[in-house]
PDB file of C-alpha atoms and ligand atoms in Angstrom:
ATOM      1  CA  MET C  24     232.224  53.027 141.042  1.00 95.00           C
ATOM      2  CA  ASP C  25     235.800  51.907 142.719  1.00 98.00           C
ATOM      3  CA  LEU C  26     236.030  54.877 145.060  1.00 98.00           C
ATOM      4  CA  THR C  27     239.476  54.137 145.174  1.00 98.00           C
ATOM      5  CA  ASP C  28     239.950  55.903 141.336  1.00 98.00           C
ATOM      6  CA  TYR C  29     239.381  59.273 143.013  1.00 98.00           C
ATOM      7  CA  ILE C  30     241.972  58.780 145.060  1.00 98.00           C
ATOM      8  CA  PRO C  31     245.871  59.619 144.031  1.00 98.00           C
ATOM      9  CA  SER C  32     248.183  59.439 146.461  1.00 98.00           C
ATOM     10  CA  VAL C  33     251.379  61.714 146.019  1.00 98.00           C
ATOM     11  CA  ALA C  34     255.091  61.024 147.519  1.00 97.00           C
ATOM     12  CA  ASP C  35     257.502  62.982 150.268  1.00 97.00           C
ATOM     13  CA  PHE C  36     253.801  65.120 150.666  1.00 97.00           C
ATOM     14  CA  PRO C  37     253.929  67.563 152.899  1.00 96.00           C
ATOM     15  CA  ILE C  38     256.919  65.899 153.749  1.00 96.00           C
ATOM     16  CA  PRO C  39     259.316  63.352 152.836  1.00 96.00           C
ATOM     17  CA  GLY C  40     258.529  59.316 153.352  1.00 95.00           C
ATOM     18  CA  VAL C  41     254.659  59.983 154.342  1.00 95.00           C
ATOM     19  CA  SER C  42     252.147  59.168 150.751  1.00 96.00           C
ATOM     20  CA  PHE C  43     249.801  61.618 150.660  1.00 97.00           C
ATOM     21  CA  LYS C  44     245.955  60.446 149.343  1.00 98.00           C
ATOM     22  CA  ASP C  45     244.838  63.345 147.353  1.00 98.00           C
ATOM     23  CA  ILE C  46     240.561  63.233 147.712  1.00 98.00           C
ATOM     24  CA  THR C  47     240.263  66.916 145.754  1.00 98.00           C
ATOM     25  CA  PRO C  48     239.863  64.117 142.334  1.00 98.00           C
ATOM     26  CA  LEU C  49     237.013  62.646 143.936  1.00 98.00           C
ATOM     27  CA  LEU C  50     235.252  66.327 145.301  1.00 98.00           C
ATOM     28  CA  ALA C  51     235.980  66.939 142.083  1.00 98.00           C
ATOM     29  CA  SER C  52     233.484  64.035 140.462  1.00 98.00           C
ATOM     30  CA  PRO C  53     230.059  65.609 142.016  1.00 98.00           C
ATOM     31  CA  GLU C  54     228.662  61.165 140.777  1.00 98.00           C
ATOM     32  CA  ALA C  55     231.776  60.258 142.999  1.00 98.00           C
ATOM     33  CA  PHE C  56     231.599  62.450 145.929  1.00 98.00           C
ATOM     34  CA  ARG C  57     227.795  61.487 146.096  1.00 98.00           C
ATOM     35  CA  GLU C  58     228.713  57.612 146.063  1.00 98.00           C
ATOM     36  CA  SER C  59     231.022  58.857 148.959  1.00 98.00           C
ATOM     37  CA  VAL C  60     228.944  60.460 151.435  1.00 98.00           C
ATOM     38  CA  ASP C  61     226.005  57.620 150.577  1.00 98.00           C
ATOM     39  CA  ARG C  62     228.257  54.816 151.090  1.00 98.00           C
ATOM     40  CA  LEU C  63     229.086  57.082 154.647  1.00 98.00           C
ATOM     41  CA  ILE C  64     225.860  57.457 154.877  1.00 98.00           C
ATOM     42  CA  GLU C  65     224.573  52.988 154.754  1.00 98.00           C
ATOM     43  CA  GLY C  66     227.548  52.180 156.570  1.00 98.00           C
ATOM     44  CA  THR C  67     226.584  54.202 160.210  1.00 98.00           C
ATOM     45  CA  ALA C  68     223.053  53.797 160.275  1.00 98.00           C
ATOM     46  CA  GLY C  69     222.837  50.847 162.594  1.00 96.00           C
ATOM     47  CA  LEU C  70     225.123  53.030 164.850  1.00 98.00           C
ATOM     48  CA  GLY C  71     223.234  55.170 167.180  1.00 98.00           C
ATOM     49  CA  PHE C  72     223.792  58.345 166.691  1.00 98.00           C
ATOM     50  CA  ASP C  73     222.749  61.341 167.328  1.00 98.00           C
ATOM     51  CA  LYS C  74     225.830  64.265 166.383  1.00 98.00           C
ATOM     52  CA  ILE C  75     227.841  63.948 163.416  1.00 98.00           C
ATOM     53  CA  ALA C  76     231.552  65.655 164.974  1.00 98.00           C
ATOM     54  CA  ALA C  77     233.124  66.421 162.282  1.00 98.00           C
ATOM     55  CA  PHE C  78     236.789  67.402 162.051  1.00 97.00           C
ATOM     56  CA  ASP C  79     239.090  70.509 160.936  1.00 97.00           C
ATOM     57  CA  ALA C  80     239.392  71.088 157.636  1.00 97.00           C
ATOM     58  CA  ARG C  81     238.793  67.635 155.283  1.00 98.00           C
ATOM     59  CA  GLY C  82     236.507  66.360 157.540  1.00 98.00           C
ATOM     60  CA  PHE C  83     233.614  68.937 157.658  1.00 98.00           C
ATOM     61  CA  LEU C  84     232.877  68.252 153.694  1.00 98.00           C
ATOM     62  CA  TRP C  85     231.743  64.877 154.142  1.00 98.00           C
ATOM     63  CA  ALA C  86     230.207  66.111 157.972  1.00 98.00           C
ATOM     64  CA  ALA C  87     227.945  68.498 155.994  1.00 98.00           C
ATOM     65  CA  PRO C  88     226.140  66.470 153.468  1.00 98.00           C
ATOM     66  CA  MET C  89     225.751  63.418 156.625  1.00 98.00           C
ATOM     67  CA  ALA C  90     224.667  65.817 158.863  1.00 98.00           C
ATOM     68  CA  TYR C  91     221.628  67.999 156.332  1.00 98.00           C
ATOM     69  CA  GLN C  92     220.990  63.955 155.047  1.00 98.00           C
ATOM     70  CA  LEU C  93     220.258  62.384 158.116  1.00 98.00           C
ATOM     71  CA  ALA C  94     219.229  65.947 160.569  1.00 98.00           C
ATOM     72  CA  LEU C  95     221.679  65.617 163.065  1.00 98.00           C
ATOM     73  CA  PRO C  96     222.950  68.832 164.735  1.00 98.00           C
ATOM     74  CA  ILE C  97     226.986  68.857 163.297  1.00 98.00           C
ATOM     75  CA  ILE C  98     229.765  69.601 166.433  1.00 98.00           C
ATOM     76  CA  PRO C  99     232.993  71.211 164.591  1.00 98.00           C
ATOM     77  CA  ILE C 100     236.503  69.670 166.409  1.00 98.00           C
ATOM     78  CA  ARG C 101     238.629  73.071 165.211  1.00 98.00           C
ATOM     79  CA  LYS C 102     242.166  73.419 165.095  1.00 96.00           C
ATOM     80  CA  ALA C 103     242.954  75.286 167.969  1.00 96.00           C
ATOM     81  CA  GLY C 104     242.025  79.524 168.471  1.00 96.00           C
ATOM     82  CA  LYS C 105     239.323  79.300 166.093  1.00 98.00           C
ATOM     83  CA  LEU C 106     236.623  78.608 168.721  1.00 98.00           C
ATOM     84  CA  PRO C 107     234.917  81.454 169.861  1.00 98.00           C
ATOM     85  CA  ARG C 108     233.172  80.486 173.361  1.00 98.00           C
ATOM     86  CA  GLU C 109     234.484  78.015 176.743  1.00 98.00           C
ATOM     87  CA  ALA C 110     236.193  75.491 174.432  1.00 98.00           C
ATOM     88  CA  VAL C 111     237.914  71.938 175.863  1.00 98.00           C
ATOM     89  CA  SER C 112     240.925  70.819 173.870  1.00 98.00           C
ATOM     90  CA  ASP C 113     243.143  67.566 173.176  1.00 98.00           C
ATOM     91  CA  THR C 114     246.561  67.484 171.610  1.00 97.00           C
ATOM     92  CA  TYR C 115     248.514  64.805 169.548  1.00 95.00           C
ATOM     93  CA  ARG C 116     250.867  63.882 167.399  1.00 92.00           C
ATOM     94  CA  GLY C 117     249.653  63.118 163.686  1.00 87.00           C
ATOM     95  CA  GLU C 118     251.439  61.411 160.482  1.00 86.00           C
ATOM     96  CA  TYR C 119     253.268  64.637 159.370  1.00 88.00           C
ATOM     97  CA  ASP C 120     252.447  67.334 162.324  1.00 88.00           C
ATOM     98  CA  ASP C 121     251.523  68.365 166.223  1.00 93.00           C
ATOM     99  CA  VAL C 122     248.214  69.566 166.496  1.00 94.00           C
ATOM    100  CA  VAL C 123     245.955  71.034 168.758  1.00 97.00           C
ATOM    101  CA  VAL C 124     242.016  70.280 168.959  1.00 98.00           C
ATOM    102  CA  GLU C 125     239.201  72.464 170.460  1.00 98.00           C
ATOM    103  CA  MET C 126     235.256  71.281 171.187  1.00 98.00           C
ATOM    104  CA  HIS C 127     232.982  73.739 172.226  1.00 98.00           C
ATOM    105  CA  ALA C 128     232.154  71.887 176.151  1.00 98.00           C
ATOM    106  CA  ASP C 129     228.372  73.276 175.536  1.00 98.00           C
ATOM    107  CA  ALA C 130     228.391  70.458 172.142  1.00 98.00           C
ATOM    108  CA  VAL C 131     228.322  67.462 174.279  1.00 98.00           C
ATOM    109  CA  GLY C 132     226.451  65.768 177.392  1.00 98.00           C
ATOM    110  CA  PRO C 133     226.209  62.928 178.773  1.00 98.00           C
ATOM    111  CA  GLY C 134     223.478  60.988 177.132  1.00 95.00           C
ATOM    112  CA  ASP C 135     224.438  61.871 173.510  1.00 98.00           C
ATOM    113  CA  ARG C 136     225.622  59.670 170.980  1.00 98.00           C
ATOM    114  CA  VAL C 137     227.881  61.009 168.556  1.00 98.00           C
ATOM    115  CA  LEU C 138     229.818  60.006 165.230  1.00 98.00           C
ATOM    116  CA  LEU C 139     233.001  61.244 164.434  1.00 98.00           C
ATOM    117  CA  VAL C 140     233.300  61.863 160.967  1.00 98.00           C
ATOM    118  CA  ASP C 141     236.568  63.075 159.318  1.00 98.00           C
ATOM    119  CA  ASP C 142     238.321  62.439 155.221  1.00 98.00           C
ATOM    120  CA  VAL C 143     241.356  59.864 156.728  1.00 98.00           C
ATOM    121  CA  ILE C 144     241.870  57.736 158.927  1.00 97.00           C
ATOM    122  CA  ALA C 145     245.690  58.123 158.988  1.00 96.00           C
ATOM    123  CA  THR C 146     247.869  56.895 161.838  1.00 95.00           C
ATOM    124  CA  GLY C 147     244.512  57.848 164.124  1.00 96.00           C
ATOM    125  CA  GLU C 148     246.204  59.746 166.095  1.00 97.00           C
ATOM    126  CA  SER C 149     242.586  63.045 165.613  1.00 97.00           C
ATOM    127  CA  MET C 150     239.914  60.256 166.321  1.00 97.00           C
ATOM    128  CA  ARG C 151     241.497  58.856 169.847  1.00 97.00           C
ATOM    129  CA  SER C 152     241.561  63.019 170.352  1.00 97.00           C
ATOM    130  CA  GLY C 153     237.990  63.440 169.410  1.00 98.00           C
ATOM    131  CA  CYS C 154     236.793  60.790 170.898  1.00 98.00           C
ATOM    132  CA  ARG C 155     238.537  62.140 174.368  1.00 98.00           C
ATOM    133  CA  LEU C 156     236.773  64.817 173.500  1.00 98.00           C
ATOM    134  CA  VAL C 157     233.243  63.731 173.108  1.00 98.00           C
ATOM    135  CA  GLU C 158     233.803  61.016 176.545  1.00 98.00           C
ATOM    136  CA  ARG C 159     235.402  64.450 178.766  1.00 98.00           C
ATOM    137  CA  LEU C 160     232.137  65.879 177.778  1.00 98.00           C
ATOM    138  CA  GLY C 161     229.973  62.838 179.304  1.00 98.00           C
ATOM    139  CA  GLY C 162     228.449  61.775 176.134  1.00 98.00           C
ATOM    140  CA  THR C 163     229.678  58.636 174.467  1.00 98.00           C
ATOM    141  CA  VAL C 164     231.267  58.200 170.588  1.00 98.00           C
ATOM    142  CA  ALA C 165     229.636  56.095 168.391  1.00 98.00           C
ATOM    143  CA  GLY C 166     231.388  55.464 165.833  1.00 98.00           C
ATOM    144  CA  CYS C 167     234.499  56.340 163.325  1.00 98.00           C
ATOM    145  CA  ALA C 168     233.984  57.015 160.245  1.00 98.00           C
ATOM    146  CA  ALA C 169     236.120  58.007 157.672  1.00 98.00           C
ATOM    147  CA  VAL C 170     236.551  58.450 153.902  1.00 98.00           C
ATOM    148  CA  ILE C 171     240.192  56.924 153.398  1.00 98.00           C
ATOM    149  CA  GLU C 172     242.545  54.266 155.853  1.00 97.00           C
ATOM    150  CA  LEU C 173     246.322  53.451 156.283  1.00 96.00           C
ATOM    151  CA  THR C 174     245.459  50.649 157.548  1.00 93.00           C
ATOM    152  CA  PHE C 175     249.300  49.594 157.373  1.00 91.00           C
ATOM    153  CA  LEU C 176     249.394  53.335 160.235  1.00 90.00           C
ATOM    154  CA  GLY C 177     247.754  50.785 162.017  1.00 88.00           C
ATOM    155  CA  ALA C 178     244.610  53.313 163.788  1.00 88.00           C
ATOM    156  CA  ALA C 179     242.827  50.764 164.174  1.00 89.00           C
ATOM    157  CA  GLU C 180     244.765  48.732 166.874  1.00 92.00           C
ATOM    158  CA  LYS C 181     244.440  51.841 169.323  1.00 93.00           C
ATOM    159  CA  LEU C 182     240.531  52.332 167.933  1.00 96.00           C
ATOM    160  CA  THR C 183     239.285  48.579 168.518  1.00 96.00           C
ATOM    161  CA  ALA C 184     236.292  50.127 171.908  1.00 96.00           C
ATOM    162  CA  TYR C 185     234.765  52.337 168.917  1.00 98.00           C
ATOM    163  CA  PRO C 186     233.470  50.725 165.489  1.00 98.00           C
ATOM    164  CA  VAL C 187     235.635  51.993 162.216  1.00 98.00           C
ATOM    165  CA  VAL C 188     233.507  52.730 159.531  1.00 98.00           C
ATOM    166  CA  SER C 189     236.103  53.285 155.995  1.00 98.00           C
ATOM    167  CA  LEU C 190     235.079  53.239 152.603  1.00 98.00           C
ATOM    168  CA  VAL C 191     238.660  52.865 150.906  1.00 98.00           C
ATOM    169  CA  ARG C 192     241.512  51.283 152.191  1.00 96.00           C
ATOM    170  CA  PHE C 193     245.219  51.738 151.693  1.00 96.00           C
TER     171      PHE C 193
HETATM  172  O1  LIG G 225     244.399  59.672 161.410  1.00 75.91           O
HETATM  173  P1  LIG G 225     245.579  61.236 161.933  1.00 75.91           P
HETATM  174  O2  LIG G 225     247.246  60.176 161.291  1.00 75.91           O
HETATM  175  O3  LIG G 225     244.710  62.179 162.996  1.00 75.91           O
HETATM  176  O4  LIG G 225     245.806  61.845 159.672  1.00 75.91           O
HETATM  177  C1  LIG G 225     244.047  61.756 159.843  1.00 75.91           C
HETATM  178  C2  LIG G 225     244.601  63.334 159.495  1.00 75.91           C
HETATM  179  O5  LIG G 225     244.913  64.307 159.488  1.00 75.91           O
HETATM  180  C3  LIG G 225     244.463  65.222 158.237  1.00 75.91           C
HETATM  181  O6  LIG G 225     243.898  66.285 158.925  1.00 75.91           O
HETATM  182  P2  LIG G 225     244.997  67.493 159.220  1.00 75.91           P
HETATM  183  O7  LIG G 225     245.207  67.470 161.176  1.00 75.91           O
HETATM  184  O8  LIG G 225     246.214  67.661 157.661  1.00 75.91           O
HETATM  185  O9  LIG G 225     244.434  68.763 158.490  1.00 75.91           O
HETATM  186  P3  LIG G 225     243.301  69.443 157.169  1.00 75.91           P
HETATM  187  O10 LIG G 225     242.248  68.507 157.928  1.00 75.91           O
HETATM  188  O11 LIG G 225     243.344  70.946 157.164  1.00 75.91           O
HETATM  189  O12 LIG G 225     244.326  69.268 155.980  1.00 75.91           O
HETATM  190  C4  LIG G 225     243.171  64.895 157.711  1.00 75.91           C
HETATM  191  O13 LIG G 225     242.137  64.939 157.532  1.00 75.91           O
HETATM  192  C5  LIG G 225     242.827  64.139 158.948  1.00 75.91           C
HETATM  193  O14 LIG G 225     242.270  64.864 160.044  1.00 75.91           O
HETATM  194  N1  LIG G 226     249.187  59.928 153.814  1.00 75.91           N
HETATM  195  C1  LIG G 226     248.019  61.058 154.446  1.00 75.91           C
HETATM  196  N2  LIG G 226     247.231  61.149 153.257  1.00 75.91           N
HETATM  197  C2  LIG G 226     245.495  62.623 153.711  1.00 75.91           C
HETATM  198  N3  LIG G 226     245.364  62.651 154.656  1.00 75.91           N
HETATM  199  C3  LIG G 226     246.534  63.003 155.809  1.00 75.91           C
HETATM  200  N4  LIG G 226     246.364  63.254 156.697  1.00 75.91           N
HETATM  201  C4  LIG G 226     247.419  62.313 157.379  1.00 75.91           C
HETATM  202  N5  LIG G 226     247.932  61.785 157.623  1.00 75.91           N
HETATM  203  C5  LIG G 226     247.450  62.020 155.905  1.00 75.91           C
END
Protein backbone atom coordinates (compact mmCIF):
# COMPACT_ATOMS: atom_id res chain seq x y z
CA MET A 1 0.00 0.00 0.00
CA ASP A 2 1.32 3.44 -0.94
CA LEU A 3 0.35 5.77 1.89
CA THR A 4 1.10 8.77 -0.34
CA ASP A 5 -2.20 8.03 -2.12
CA TYR A 6 -4.01 8.95 1.09
CA ILE A 7 -2.19 12.26 1.71
CA PRO A 8 -3.23 14.97 -0.77
CA SER A 9 -1.48 18.34 -0.83
CA VAL A 10 -3.51 21.50 -0.42
CA ALA A 11 -1.84 24.57 -1.89
CA ASP A 12 -1.60 27.80 0.08
CA PHE A 13 -3.07 26.46 3.33
CA PRO A 14 -3.09 27.86 5.99
CA ILE A 15 -1.04 30.70 4.47
CA PRO A 16 0.17 31.44 0.91
CA GLY A 17 3.20 29.39 -0.12
CA VAL A 18 2.56 26.40 2.15
CA SER A 19 1.77 23.02 0.58
CA PHE A 20 -0.33 21.48 3.34
CA LYS A 21 -0.30 17.70 3.66
CA ASP A 22 -3.84 16.60 4.48
CA ILE A 23 -3.96 13.47 6.65
CA THR A 24 -7.75 13.27 6.82
CA PRO A 25 -8.13 10.80 3.89
CA LEU A 26 -5.59 8.57 5.64
CA LEU A 27 -7.61 8.79 8.84
CA ALA A 28 -10.77 8.01 6.88
CA SER A 29 -9.33 4.72 5.63
CA PRO A 30 -9.15 2.11 8.41
CA GLU A 31 -6.77 -0.01 6.30
CA ALA A 32 -4.39 2.85 5.53
CA PHE A 33 -4.48 4.17 9.08
CA ARG A 34 -3.76 0.71 10.52
CA GLU A 35 -0.92 0.31 8.02
CA SER A 36 0.59 3.64 9.08
CA VAL A 37 0.44 2.73 12.79
CA ASP A 38 1.90 -0.73 12.16
CA ARG A 39 4.70 0.69 10.02
CA LEU A 40 5.62 3.28 12.66
CA ILE A 41 5.77 0.51 15.27
CA GLU A 42 7.95 -1.64 12.98
CA GLY A 43 10.18 1.26 12.00
CA THR A 44 10.89 2.28 15.58
CA ALA A 45 11.19 -1.25 17.00
CA GLY A 46 14.97 -1.11 17.38
CA LEU A 47 15.14 2.24 19.16
CA GLY A 48 14.65 1.01 22.71
CA PHE A 49 12.18 3.45 24.23
CA ASP A 50 9.98 3.20 27.30
CA LYS A 51 7.78 6.29 26.87
CA ILE A 52 6.07 7.93 23.89
CA ALA A 53 5.79 11.71 23.78
CA ALA A 54 3.05 12.97 21.48
CA PHE A 55 2.54 16.38 19.90
CA ASP A 56 -0.74 18.25 20.28
CA ALA A 57 -2.88 17.66 18.30
CA ARG A 58 -2.27 15.48 15.27
CA GLY A 59 0.60 13.59 16.88
CA PHE A 60 -1.89 12.18 19.40
CA LEU A 61 -3.63 10.27 16.60
CA TRP A 62 -0.59 8.05 16.02
CA ALA A 63 1.00 8.05 19.45
CA ALA A 64 -2.11 6.67 21.15
CA PRO A 65 -2.48 3.48 19.08
CA MET A 66 1.29 2.95 19.20
CA ALA A 67 1.30 3.26 22.99
CA TYR A 68 -1.75 1.00 23.27
CA GLN A 69 -0.13 -1.69 21.12
CA LEU A 70 3.24 -1.43 22.89
CA ALA A 71 1.75 -0.96 26.37
CA LEU A 72 3.82 2.17 26.99
CA PRO A 73 3.03 5.50 28.71
CA ILE A 74 1.97 8.50 26.63
CA ILE A 75 3.33 11.95 27.46
CA PRO A 76 1.33 14.78 25.87
CA ILE A 77 3.34 17.73 24.57
CA ARG A 78 0.62 20.34 24.58
CA LYS A 79 0.15 23.82 23.23
CA ALA A 80 0.67 26.36 26.03
CA GLY A 81 -1.91 26.72 28.77
CA LYS A 82 -3.53 23.29 28.50
CA LEU A 83 -1.63 21.31 31.12
CA PRO A 84 -2.97 21.61 34.68
CA ARG A 85 0.22 21.06 36.72
CA GLU A 86 3.81 22.36 36.78
CA ALA A 87 5.21 22.24 33.26
CA VAL A 88 8.35 23.02 31.31
CA SER A 89 7.86 25.08 28.20
CA ASP A 90 9.62 25.81 24.93
CA THR A 91 9.02 28.10 21.96
CA TYR A 92 9.71 27.65 18.27
CA ARG A 93 8.87 29.10 14.88
CA GLY A 94 7.17 26.49 12.65
CA GLU A 95 6.29 26.58 8.94
CA TYR A 96 3.34 28.91 9.42
CA ASP A 97 3.18 30.05 13.05
CA ASP A 98 4.94 30.64 16.36
CA VAL A 99 4.25 27.89 18.86
CA VAL A 100 4.71 27.52 22.61
CA VAL A 101 4.63 23.91 23.81
CA GLU A 102 4.62 22.44 27.31
CA MET A 103 5.26 19.13 29.02
CA HIS A 104 4.48 18.23 32.61
CA ALA A 105 7.65 18.58 34.66
CA ASP A 106 7.26 15.11 36.18
CA ALA A 107 6.53 13.38 32.86
CA VAL A 108 10.17 12.51 32.14
CA GLY A 109 13.18 11.89 34.32
CA PRO A 110 16.74 10.59 34.19
CA GLY A 111 16.89 7.09 32.72
CA ASP A 112 13.78 7.52 30.57
CA ARG A 113 14.15 6.83 26.87
CA VAL A 114 11.49 8.73 24.97
CA LEU A 115 10.21 8.33 21.41
CA LEU A 116 8.72 11.54 19.98
CA VAL A 117 5.73 10.96 17.69
CA ASP A 118 3.97 13.36 15.34
CA ASP A 119 2.05 13.26 12.06
CA VAL A 120 4.35 15.57 10.10
CA ILE A 121 7.96 16.68 10.31
CA ALA A 122 8.03 19.93 8.31
CA THR A 123 10.71 22.38 9.45
CA GLY A 124 11.64 19.95 12.24
CA GLU A 125 11.29 22.73 14.81
CA SER A 126 8.52 21.00 16.76
CA MET A 127 10.63 17.82 17.03
CA ARG A 128 13.63 19.88 18.11
CA SER A 129 11.50 21.59 20.70
CA GLY A 130 10.24 18.23 22.00
CA CYS A 131 13.85 17.02 22.22
CA ARG A 132 14.77 20.09 24.27
CA LEU A 133 11.91 19.44 26.70
CA VAL A 134 12.82 15.77 27.17
CA GLU A 135 16.49 16.57 27.65
CA ARG A 136 15.80 19.47 30.01
CA LEU A 137 14.04 16.97 32.30
CA GLY A 138 17.01 14.61 32.16
CA GLY A 139 15.54 12.10 29.71
CA THR A 140 17.08 10.68 26.55
CA VAL A 141 15.49 11.03 23.12
CA ALA A 142 15.41 7.53 21.61
CA GLY A 143 14.15 8.84 18.27
CA CYS A 144 11.73 10.99 16.32
CA ALA A 145 8.93 9.31 14.35
CA ALA A 146 6.34 10.76 11.99
CA VAL A 147 4.09 9.57 9.20
CA ILE A 148 5.22 12.37 6.86
CA GLU A 149 8.53 14.18 6.37
CA LEU A 150 8.86 17.25 4.15
CA THR A 151 12.46 16.73 3.10
CA PHE A 152 12.72 20.03 1.22
CA LEU A 153 12.47 21.98 4.49
CA GLY A 154 15.73 20.54 5.79
CA ALA A 155 14.55 18.96 9.03
CA ALA A 156 16.98 16.04 8.66
CA GLU A 157 19.96 18.39 9.05
CA LYS A 158 18.48 19.76 12.29
CA LEU A 159 17.82 16.32 13.75
CA THR A 160 21.12 14.58 12.98
CA ALA A 161 21.64 13.87 16.69
CA TYR A 162 18.61 11.56 16.72
CA PRO A 163 17.29 8.58 14.75
CA VAL A 164 14.44 9.82 12.53
CA VAL A 165 11.78 7.44 11.21
CA SER A 166 9.28 8.67 8.61
CA LEU A 167 6.99 6.70 6.32
CA VAL A 168 6.19 9.11 3.47
CA ARG A 169 8.58 11.74 2.17
CA PHE A 170 7.72 14.72 -0.01
O1 LIG B 1 8.18 20.40 11.71
P1 LIG B 1 7.35 21.61 12.03
O2 LIG B 1 7.62 22.75 11.11
O3 LIG B 1 7.45 21.99 13.45
O4 LIG B 1 5.83 21.24 11.72
C1 LIG B 1 5.19 20.08 12.14
C2 LIG B 1 4.15 20.35 13.17
O5 LIG B 1 3.15 21.25 12.66
C3 LIG B 1 1.86 20.65 12.77
O6 LIG B 1 1.24 20.98 13.97
P2 LIG B 1 0.45 22.32 14.22
O7 LIG B 1 1.29 23.22 15.09
O8 LIG B 1 -0.04 22.89 12.94
O9 LIG B 1 -0.74 21.87 15.15
P3 LIG B 1 -1.96 20.84 15.04
O10 LIG B 1 -1.40 19.45 15.21
O11 LIG B 1 -2.78 21.26 16.21
O12 LIG B 1 -2.65 21.01 13.73
C4 LIG B 1 2.15 19.17 12.76
O13 LIG B 1 1.08 18.42 13.33
C5 LIG B 1 3.42 19.07 13.53
O14 LIG B 1 3.18 19.06 14.93
N1 LIG C 1 3.07 21.58 5.15
C1 LIG C 1 2.45 21.04 6.22
N2 LIG C 1 1.44 20.18 6.04
C2 LIG C 1 0.81 19.61 7.11
N3 LIG C 1 1.15 19.88 8.36
C3 LIG C 1 2.15 20.73 8.57
N4 LIG C 1 2.72 21.21 9.72
C4 LIG C 1 3.70 22.05 9.37
N5 LIG C 1 3.82 22.18 8.05
C5 LIG C 1 2.85 21.35 7.53
